[in-house]
């Protein structure tokens, strides 16, 4: 049941993407240098994408689910929807924050902060109470970015982002 | 005999030490997700100033060989392709590592890389110039046919649902249209963002799809510790793979080696494609295709043999015609130019000693990487004993570095993150990621050669399908698709 619902939703989202992609292709400047032109390929891809997403939706609708299983699945799905997976949300947010921080405060500090945060998010609860383990993790989180920055700068002569604040 | 003379030329302490350093450096850089042989060569090129031509070129070739094969380590152990050439290695590498067979998987990959590389070197030494002449005669029609056929790999990478595999491939095609149109220089889907004019780089897309999506899955499964959890698996259980076991698969090895070599010879194509095509071939011809993707060693062997044979193919076209087959060989070409060497048809005649020294260097570089990886295997497998809560974030930081270094562009970091989320969402809904990468890599070339061909023929299709190579490829494409559809229709509904 969940798979059927997922397939319908993902098929609908992809169909919408295909429509937007197709409509946006008309903003591409049409060229006459070749027969097909610069719009042809994107338009062909979006038409095929739309057709396949429709096929996916039709296939999903045709799938049969036993009634009892369907009822149980609906209950499970509604429970799942209420639950927010906090580690996943925090990890995703951290990835975006990394991008914004790296521009401003550079690679080394951002990476240290990111590693400390992400390790904390992924860390099993029993390790969080182990002070010695926490110290080791903190040391590694500090050492890895410093080591990478030093190697890239001193050995490979590549300057990793220094950040606007330190420019 | 001339090859033996080449070995005599490179038999100096200086050259040998440089080759050891080059191979090791390439291997380490190639093993880091996002940093490819191309990056390794770009980093190492300035070091060759002041070296004598033989030492300098052999050093660069060692970096190339080390960088090309280093990607297999993270592909097998983490399921993250160190380089685009090892995408297919991930499919069975990670499942084997999760089953406690990391030693078997890694040793199979190392042996395959070594044999593929040596095969390329031997062919290059004996028939390289002849192959290059044939490759030069191929027209845009033929390239169109070859790339079209390469797209059929999607059918074997599609996983459970062919529709979802094709949708993923088309999404890759749509994304590859972002940037400047290769033929008319018109901007497409750039939304006025100057940094998107060159389109999405392969590296951030690839590591976003494979690495970032993995850390997100790991965060989701934090409570159950399902994702990338090697606890409970004894990594010493798996036996090392042997040469004898490898050569038992000779019927698969010969075609995939040739496939890798031929793709390497064709300018513009490279290990990115050969590993996927070889994997697809191995799966289609296997007696038990259902085991592929679940820890089948043949998948690793096909991918690694082909991508290293591609290195030999790329060297053929570089040495004999002076055409860089891929990004990495363009840096080696720069190395040639720095030493006033002009690769081309006359090089074998005018500077035969140098050419055979380079060939000997190529063979030796393969031996060096094999020794380093094979005997370093216990160290690599130790990586899996690092807790995933620490290992994954460190890998992601390396990915940030890899994305940034590809173009020195911070926007690539954001692109990597966005593709990570896209990859996670697609995986969650049962869409395979490999066809998306195939579409992304192949479609720009497919479009370019199709439009070029039609420009040549004035819009007529007949001359294209009349070209023998293109005709064979188009026919093979039709048969492959037809067969896949037939199988899909025949398969009983669950």
PDB file of N, CA and C in Angstrom, chain B residues 204-249:
ATOM      1  N   UNK B 204      30.692  16.924  -8.346  1.00  0.00           N
ATOM      2  CA  UNK B 204      29.707  17.186  -7.284  1.00  0.00           C
ATOM      3  C   UNK B 204      28.407  16.410  -7.458  1.00  0.00           C
ATOM      4  N   UNK B 205      28.009  16.198  -8.715  1.00  0.00           N
ATOM      5  CA  UNK B 205      26.778  15.434  -8.957  1.00  0.00           C
ATOM      6  C   UNK B 205      26.959  14.004  -8.440  1.00  0.00           C
ATOM      7  N   UNK B 206      28.087  13.431  -8.820  1.00  0.00           N
ATOM      8  CA  UNK B 206      28.352  12.034  -8.467  1.00  0.00           C
ATOM      9  C   UNK B 206      28.472  11.832  -6.971  1.00  0.00           C
ATOM     10  N   UNK B 207      29.288  12.676  -6.312  1.00  0.00           N
ATOM     11  CA  UNK B 207      29.456  12.432  -4.877  1.00  0.00           C
ATOM     12  C   UNK B 207      28.233  12.868  -4.084  1.00  0.00           C
ATOM     13  N   UNK B 208      27.483  13.796  -4.640  1.00  0.00           N
ATOM     14  CA  UNK B 208      26.214  14.138  -3.989  1.00  0.00           C
ATOM     15  C   UNK B 208      25.286  12.939  -4.016  1.00  0.00           C
ATOM     16  N   UNK B 209      25.117  12.367  -5.205  1.00  0.00           N
ATOM     17  CA  UNK B 209      24.194  11.241  -5.366  1.00  0.00           C
ATOM     18  C   UNK B 209      24.604  10.032  -4.521  1.00  0.00           C
ATOM     19  N   UNK B 210      25.899   9.741  -4.521  1.00  0.00           N
ATOM     20  CA  UNK B 210      26.336   8.507  -3.858  1.00  0.00           C
ATOM     21  C   UNK B 210      26.757   8.695  -2.405  1.00  0.00           C
ATOM     22  N   UNK B 211      27.479   9.795  -2.093  1.00  0.00           N
ATOM     23  CA  UNK B 211      28.026   9.949  -0.740  1.00  0.00           C
ATOM     24  C   UNK B 211      27.058  10.676   0.186  1.00  0.00           C
ATOM     25  N   UNK B 212      26.561  11.843  -0.246  1.00  0.00           N
ATOM     26  CA  UNK B 212      25.703  12.631   0.640  1.00  0.00           C
ATOM     27  C   UNK B 212      24.404  11.881   0.932  1.00  0.00           C
ATOM     28  N   UNK B 213      23.861  11.222  -0.097  1.00  0.00           N
ATOM     29  CA  UNK B 213      22.623  10.472   0.138  1.00  0.00           C
ATOM     30  C   UNK B 213      22.866   9.357   1.155  1.00  0.00           C
ATOM     31  N   UNK B 214      24.115   8.874   1.207  1.00  0.00           N
ATOM     32  CA  UNK B 214      24.405   7.785   2.143  1.00  0.00           C
ATOM     33  C   UNK B 214      24.451   8.265   3.596  1.00  0.00           C
ATOM     34  N   UNK B 215      25.023   9.454   3.778  1.00  0.00           N
ATOM     35  CA  UNK B 215      25.072   9.958   5.167  1.00  0.00           C
ATOM     36  C   UNK B 215      23.657  10.300   5.636  1.00  0.00           C
ATOM     37  N   UNK B 216      22.803  10.713   4.696  1.00  0.00           N
ATOM     38  CA  UNK B 216      21.411  10.998   5.070  1.00  0.00           C
ATOM     39  C   UNK B 216      20.694   9.706   5.457  1.00  0.00           C
ATOM     40  N   UNK B 217      20.972   8.645   4.693  1.00  0.00           N
ATOM     41  CA  UNK B 217      20.363   7.344   5.028  1.00  0.00           C
ATOM     42  C   UNK B 217      20.876   6.860   6.373  1.00  0.00           C
ATOM     43  N   UNK B 218      22.138   7.133   6.644  1.00  0.00           N
ATOM     44  CA  UNK B 218      22.729   6.718   7.908  1.00  0.00           C
ATOM     45  C   UNK B 218      22.087   7.468   9.075  1.00  0.00           C
ATOM     46  N   UNK B 219      21.828   8.755   8.845  1.00  0.00           N
ATOM     47  CA  UNK B 219      21.172   9.559   9.897  1.00  0.00           C
ATOM     48  C   UNK B 219      19.759   9.040  10.143  1.00  0.00           C
ATOM     49  N   UNK B 220      19.053   8.694   9.066  1.00  0.00           N
ATOM     50  CA  UNK B 220      17.690   8.174   9.189  1.00  0.00           C
ATOM     51  C   UNK B 220      17.665   6.877   9.997  1.00  0.00           C
ATOM     52  N   UNK B 221      18.686   6.032   9.721  1.00  0.00           N
ATOM     53  CA  UNK B 221      18.731   4.717  10.370  1.00  0.00           C
ATOM     54  C   UNK B 221      19.524   4.734  11.665  1.00  0.00           C
ATOM     55  N   UNK B 222      19.742   5.918  12.203  1.00  0.00           N
ATOM     56  CA  UNK B 222      20.603   6.015  13.381  1.00  0.00           C
ATOM     57  C   UNK B 222      20.174   5.043  14.484  1.00  0.00           C
ATOM     58  N   UNK B 223      18.886   5.012  14.758  1.00  0.00           N
ATOM     59  CA  UNK B 223      18.392   4.161  15.838  1.00  0.00           C
ATOM     60  C   UNK B 223      18.658   2.685  15.555  1.00  0.00           C
ATOM     61  N   UNK B 224      18.382   2.291  14.308  1.00  0.00           N
ATOM     62  CA  UNK B 224      18.537   0.862  13.995  1.00  0.00           C
ATOM     63  C   UNK B 224      19.957   0.535  13.537  1.00  0.00           C
ATOM     64  N   UNK B 225      20.757   1.568  13.233  1.00  0.00           N
ATOM     65  CA  UNK B 225      22.138   1.364  12.768  1.00  0.00           C
ATOM     66  C   UNK B 225      22.193   0.387  11.595  1.00  0.00           C
ATOM     67  N   UNK B 226      21.258   0.553  10.652  1.00  0.00           N
ATOM     68  CA  UNK B 226      21.245  -0.362   9.501  1.00  0.00           C
ATOM     69  C   UNK B 226      22.282   0.050   8.457  1.00  0.00           C
ATOM     70  N   UNK B 227      22.335   1.351   8.208  1.00  0.00           N
ATOM     71  CA  UNK B 227      23.127   1.828   7.081  1.00  0.00           C
ATOM     72  C   UNK B 227      24.619   1.819   7.377  1.00  0.00           C
ATOM     73  N   UNK B 228      25.366   1.270   6.479  1.00  0.00           N
ATOM     74  CA  UNK B 228      26.825   1.229   6.561  1.00  0.00           C
ATOM     75  C   UNK B 228      27.322   0.704   7.899  1.00  0.00           C
ATOM     76  N   UNK B 229      26.609  -0.213   8.459  1.00  0.00           N
ATOM     77  CA  UNK B 229      27.045  -0.747   9.737  1.00  0.00           C
ATOM     78  C   UNK B 229      27.763  -2.063   9.488  1.00  0.00           C
ATOM     79  N   UNK B 230      29.023  -2.094   9.850  1.00  0.00           N
ATOM     80  CA  UNK B 230      29.808  -3.303   9.614  1.00  0.00           C
ATOM     81  C   UNK B 230      29.977  -4.107  10.904  1.00  0.00           C
ATOM     82  N   UNK B 231      29.382  -3.612  12.008  1.00  0.00           N
ATOM     83  CA  UNK B 231      29.542  -4.353  13.246  1.00  0.00           C
ATOM     84  C   UNK B 231      28.833  -5.690  13.087  1.00  0.00           C
ATOM     85  N   UNK B 232      29.429  -6.706  13.635  1.00  0.00           N
ATOM     86  CA  UNK B 232      28.827  -8.029  13.471  1.00  0.00           C
ATOM     87  C   UNK B 232      29.362  -8.750  12.259  1.00  0.00           C
ATOM     88  N   UNK B 233      30.113  -8.043  11.422  1.00  0.00           N
ATOM     89  CA  UNK B 233      30.740  -8.726  10.291  1.00  0.00           C
ATOM     90  C   UNK B 233      32.228  -8.837  10.589  1.00  0.00           C
ATOM     91  N   UNK B 234      32.748 -10.015  10.405  1.00  0.00           N
ATOM     92  CA  UNK B 234      34.174 -10.205  10.611  1.00  0.00           C
ATOM     93  C   UNK B 234      34.872 -10.032   9.273  1.00  0.00           C
ATOM     94  N   UNK B 235      35.563  -8.914   9.127  1.00  0.00           N
ATOM     95  CA  UNK B 235      36.175  -8.599   7.837  1.00  0.00           C
ATOM     96  C   UNK B 235      37.350  -9.529   7.506  1.00  0.00           C
ATOM     97  N   UNK B 236      37.746 -10.357   8.475  1.00  0.00           N
ATOM     98  CA  UNK B 236      38.834 -11.295   8.179  1.00  0.00           C
ATOM     99  C   UNK B 236      38.303 -12.603   7.591  1.00  0.00           C
ATOM    100  N   UNK B 237      36.964 -12.735   7.610  1.00  0.00           N
ATOM    101  CA  UNK B 237      36.380 -13.988   7.120  1.00  0.00           C
ATOM    102  C   UNK B 237      36.639 -14.194   5.633  1.00  0.00           C
ATOM    103  N   UNK B 238      36.508 -13.144   4.849  1.00  0.00           N
ATOM    104  CA  UNK B 238      36.676 -13.261   3.403  1.00  0.00           C
ATOM    105  C   UNK B 238      38.113 -13.595   3.036  1.00  0.00           C
ATOM    106  N   UNK B 239      38.261 -14.527   2.115  1.00  0.00           N
ATOM    107  CA  UNK B 239      39.601 -14.905   1.664  1.00  0.00           C
ATOM    108  C   UNK B 239      40.040 -13.954   0.570  1.00  0.00           C
ATOM    109  N   UNK B 240      41.351 -13.835   0.396  1.00  0.00           N
ATOM    110  CA  UNK B 240      41.842 -13.038  -0.723  1.00  0.00           C
ATOM    111  C   UNK B 240      41.496 -13.734  -2.031  1.00  0.00           C
ATOM    112  N   UNK B 241      41.132 -12.954  -3.003  1.00  0.00           N
ATOM    113  CA  UNK B 241      40.833 -13.482  -4.332  1.00  0.00           C
ATOM    114  C   UNK B 241      42.165 -13.780  -5.014  1.00  0.00           C
ATOM    115  N   UNK B 242      42.216 -14.852  -5.796  1.00  0.00           N
ATOM    116  CA  UNK B 242      43.504 -15.215  -6.407  1.00  0.00           C
ATOM    117  C   UNK B 242      43.457 -15.037  -7.927  1.00  0.00           C
ATOM    118  N   UNK B 243      44.650 -15.023  -8.510  1.00  0.00           N
ATOM    119  CA  UNK B 243      44.745 -14.917  -9.973  1.00  0.00           C
ATOM    120  C   UNK B 243      44.067 -16.119 -10.635  1.00  0.00           C
ATOM    121  N   UNK B 244      44.211 -17.291 -10.000  1.00  0.00           N
ATOM    122  CA  UNK B 244      43.613 -18.510 -10.577  1.00  0.00           C
ATOM    123  C   UNK B 244      42.103 -18.360 -10.681  1.00  0.00           C
ATOM    124  N   UNK B 245      41.497 -17.820  -9.613  1.00  0.00           N
ATOM    125  CA  UNK B 245      40.036 -17.610  -9.630  1.00  0.00           C
ATOM    126  C   UNK B 245      39.670 -16.566 -10.680  1.00  0.00           C
ATOM    127  N   UNK B 246      40.521 -15.577 -10.802  1.00  0.00           N
ATOM    128  CA  UNK B 246      40.263 -14.510 -11.776  1.00  0.00           C
ATOM    129  C   UNK B 246      40.248 -15.072 -13.203  1.00  0.00           C
ATOM    130  N   UNK B 247      41.275 -15.857 -13.515  1.00  0.00           N
ATOM    131  CA  UNK B 247      41.382 -16.345 -14.901  1.00  0.00           C
ATOM    132  C   UNK B 247      40.380 -17.463 -15.229  1.00  0.00           C
ATOM    133  N   UNK B 248      39.698 -17.972 -14.192  1.00  0.00           N
ATOM    134  CA  UNK B 248      38.606 -18.920 -14.465  1.00  0.00           C
ATOM    135  C   UNK B 248      37.474 -18.219 -15.217  1.00  0.00           C
ATOM    136  N   UNK B 249      37.442 -16.895 -15.098  1.00  0.00           N
ATOM    137  CA  UNK B 249      36.374 -16.112 -15.743  1.00  0.00           C
ATOM    138  C   UNK B 249      36.844 -15.515 -17.061  1.00  0.00           C
TER     139      UNK B 249
END
